[in-house]
């Protein structure tokens, strides 16, 4: 078989029936990583020996055990803010450089138990704070489609790795769009599950009430395959949900007729590049031709989402990142007394964007400002969710562009935080409302990928995947940028 | 609304991040611009709206039974410690009183 | 000593560790005295990616304690993060409860000398304990550094905050003792102040007589972390004297935090920080709201044992002296002993007399509690029966109790082994009486001539000849019968 041309689902099937060994699959991908990642820098660490050992272990399993593994032998890239036991986990920060966790994230554990082989850790904006992966302490990742441009962020490493076929599947995390926006920028599929659908145990927290782990893949089906494995209640995450997990792959087989798609004016107006808008509108036209309905809807509090998000996320981050104090693990700066130890360690260990958000969040929670900023933002957040609840009385899903723009040039945004924050306008609302959302490739603008996003009601992942599948069917897929001719 | 240099110092002290005095003005200006943008929230009528805080469903109580699970081996607990002594984490001297 | 134009106002904050098997948010053992950092895991070490999961039993214990103080239980409360940097606090925030504590408005009835009053409890909240620091060198000031042991980090605590309803050190002591007593009934804590499982902060201020403003406006001195009931009293006494002296000298009292030095019996100013603490409380996003149903609360209430006040009422009804009641009530083991004993012997006064005199003396001498007594409640009851039915005299009973105590054997067994039973048989004793009368003609003469005292001598002679086993009542009766013939 042509390993590189096949999907994760097909790879797993071949390994299950013994057509190909897991070790062979892993070697093919490791070889590709060695050849291509030098330039892309999608990955922060690669576990060649561990991956091969894991693959050989899979190959040595009795056939009847292997046939039960939905991800048998599928190489997996894990964003480097998700804990793995063999590879270090840095969260893209100097403060955690070389940190080895004594435990593994639930999502990784479940993927590995399903037969996935962790091959590498993916680059990211430090602690997930950014939309370009330029805020990684270990250097930026390049977009495989245009190497002078960013892959998006913060899961830019995993997204670029999928687009460059360094692995068929990746786990990312999404706090305000960190799976979906890089998926859009890299022309792949990325899904942020309903809050609580996937355990956050082992995800290094950025903003606890917004963070979710989710899959990145080349196809909707592959994304569903990984989502299936990682979803469900985890007794180690009190905010995970006991809601039963749907059979995503089975549901994908049912065609979707008469889907009512809400089109909110707030996501198609000013601030969205016209070329991006027309790519998305054109896909909608094709969906309508296929029998879907579009309905104009109103999500009136959308314009406040960025302000609410950039108070809530930094506030929680300021608290979550306090544990990085140089006492028990991670980087420690030289200091002769305790307070200097804290101050030096955190000043030298955190990058500029992290410092900015920690200070912003600290201010938002501080005496005299808490009600004005944090509580107010949480009330506006409730209204943003209410907007969606009302919309879902009328429509099945809401459609938006995933990002208001195409991938921008490396280094073109770094000096304007507010502008950078505003580019998250299409994605932060799903996190604020706790809703699932998927980004699927919608087309290109001058060779640069554009993503389309569906947002659905809580636990509507199956529906979102089916809607995404519909888009796949009407969008012509060009040749992948780095796949062999 | 603008964040003065003194406020930057205050916030940086709370966050235990050393900020060079030469950077206080720049950081204050950056944060002030962001906070200025946040003032748009004042336009939203939130009377009778409860803060959302989080998005958890009530499918279970999120609690655990009182059972002892094995702890880490001490060597694992200390494995990442920048400095240790006598099987504990070593920190430099503490000036001033206790907190908390 | 105090200026009559001021009234002393005292409020106490008491931290009580709950004796769950595992910690509050992780499965590490909740145990005192283990080797440093052996009861730690990613959660209580504050490692990145770890998440707290609330211990159900900690909630039950906390609610049971609050119900024992007649608190109102909030059916929907939540946890908040209290943020500050200190090396014994691994996450740099303590999971606590801020503006929605689970319990409010309880009360404790105290007796101090002849005064009785009610101290109101304003609130009880749950929180996690911090770890421990060991300072290198003599003390913190001269220390070259400190060592952090996180075994205690994450142990469940309740903090019981009183209203400032006490007006002397004696009342504070009485309050603490009553708090301890009630908690020992509920059986939720080891209550060992020397091991830190119960800790106390005292707030002391001086209120001008006739002052009508809020007590919050008075300059309040908080004495932190006092480690015994006795020292709480000493610290408050010192503080009252200190503040009175300042007021007499026309000086102002500064609102501050002070420590207590055991050796000098003085409080001392803890250097005030450069700026006031700003704990930046906000709702803990890693935990769902704490929901308690009325039904569940009722079941916890139903599971409470009879509490001290109910016991006082019951014991008073039984006719036990107030003094004995307090002795009994402050020692649940004693009370349990009494209750068990009353199942076999219904004469309350007889049982309490024996318990609080002979039993207590023997236990004290052996440094044992009633729970550890070698003579159980059933054995004591048997002994009392044997005295009641005349098998043993009171004096023999006392002797036998010592023997029972030493051997652990029952009264009946010992009586058989030692041939100790009281002789009540008329025929046997008549023989002895006859021979005593014959041997002491002079004394018999005296008796007959009206010297009543002579009878006592003759009784004594019979007792002597029977090695004390004769029933004094029977001997008396027989002597009278025979002499008065």
Tab-separated table of C-alpha atoms in Angstrom, chain B residues 74-75 77-79 81-91, chain C residues 34-40 132-137 143-151:
chain	number	residue	atom	x	y	z
B	74	UNK	CA	9.398	10.122	46.299
B	75	UNK	CA	12.090	10.045	43.636
B	77	UNK	CA	7.963	13.616	43.096
B	78	UNK	CA	11.402	15.193	43.337
B	79	UNK	CA	12.629	14.219	39.866
B	81	UNK	CA	13.114	19.678	41.367
B	82	UNK	CA	15.626	22.413	40.473
B	83	UNK	CA	17.241	21.903	43.877
B	84	UNK	CA	16.575	19.436	46.660
B	85	UNK	CA	17.990	18.441	50.003
B	86	UNK	CA	17.009	15.811	52.581
B	87	UNK	CA	14.253	14.558	50.283
B	88	UNK	CA	12.602	17.953	50.192
B	89	UNK	CA	12.454	20.865	47.754
B	90	UNK	CA	15.131	23.403	48.620
B	91	UNK	CA	14.347	27.098	48.333
C	34	UNK	CA	5.173	10.034	57.030
C	35	UNK	CA	8.626	10.586	55.494
C	36	UNK	CA	8.887	13.911	53.630
C	37	UNK	CA	7.137	14.064	50.252
C	38	UNK	CA	6.024	10.439	50.345
C	39	UNK	CA	2.297	11.221	50.387
C	40	UNK	CA	2.379	13.322	47.245
C	132	UNK	CA	5.169	22.400	55.619
C	133	UNK	CA	8.400	24.342	55.545
C	134	UNK	CA	11.450	23.342	57.487
C	135	UNK	CA	13.813	26.239	57.900
C	136	UNK	CA	17.521	25.592	57.791
C	137	UNK	CA	19.260	27.031	60.795
C	143	UNK	CA	17.829	30.850	57.844
C	144	UNK	CA	19.926	30.186	54.760
C	145	UNK	CA	17.002	28.526	53.076
C	146	UNK	CA	14.045	26.267	53.641
C	147	UNK	CA	12.951	22.778	52.722
C	148	UNK	CA	9.472	22.046	51.438
C	149	UNK	CA	7.540	18.941	52.435
C	150	UNK	CA	4.172	18.630	50.722
C	151	UNK	CA	2.720	15.645	52.589
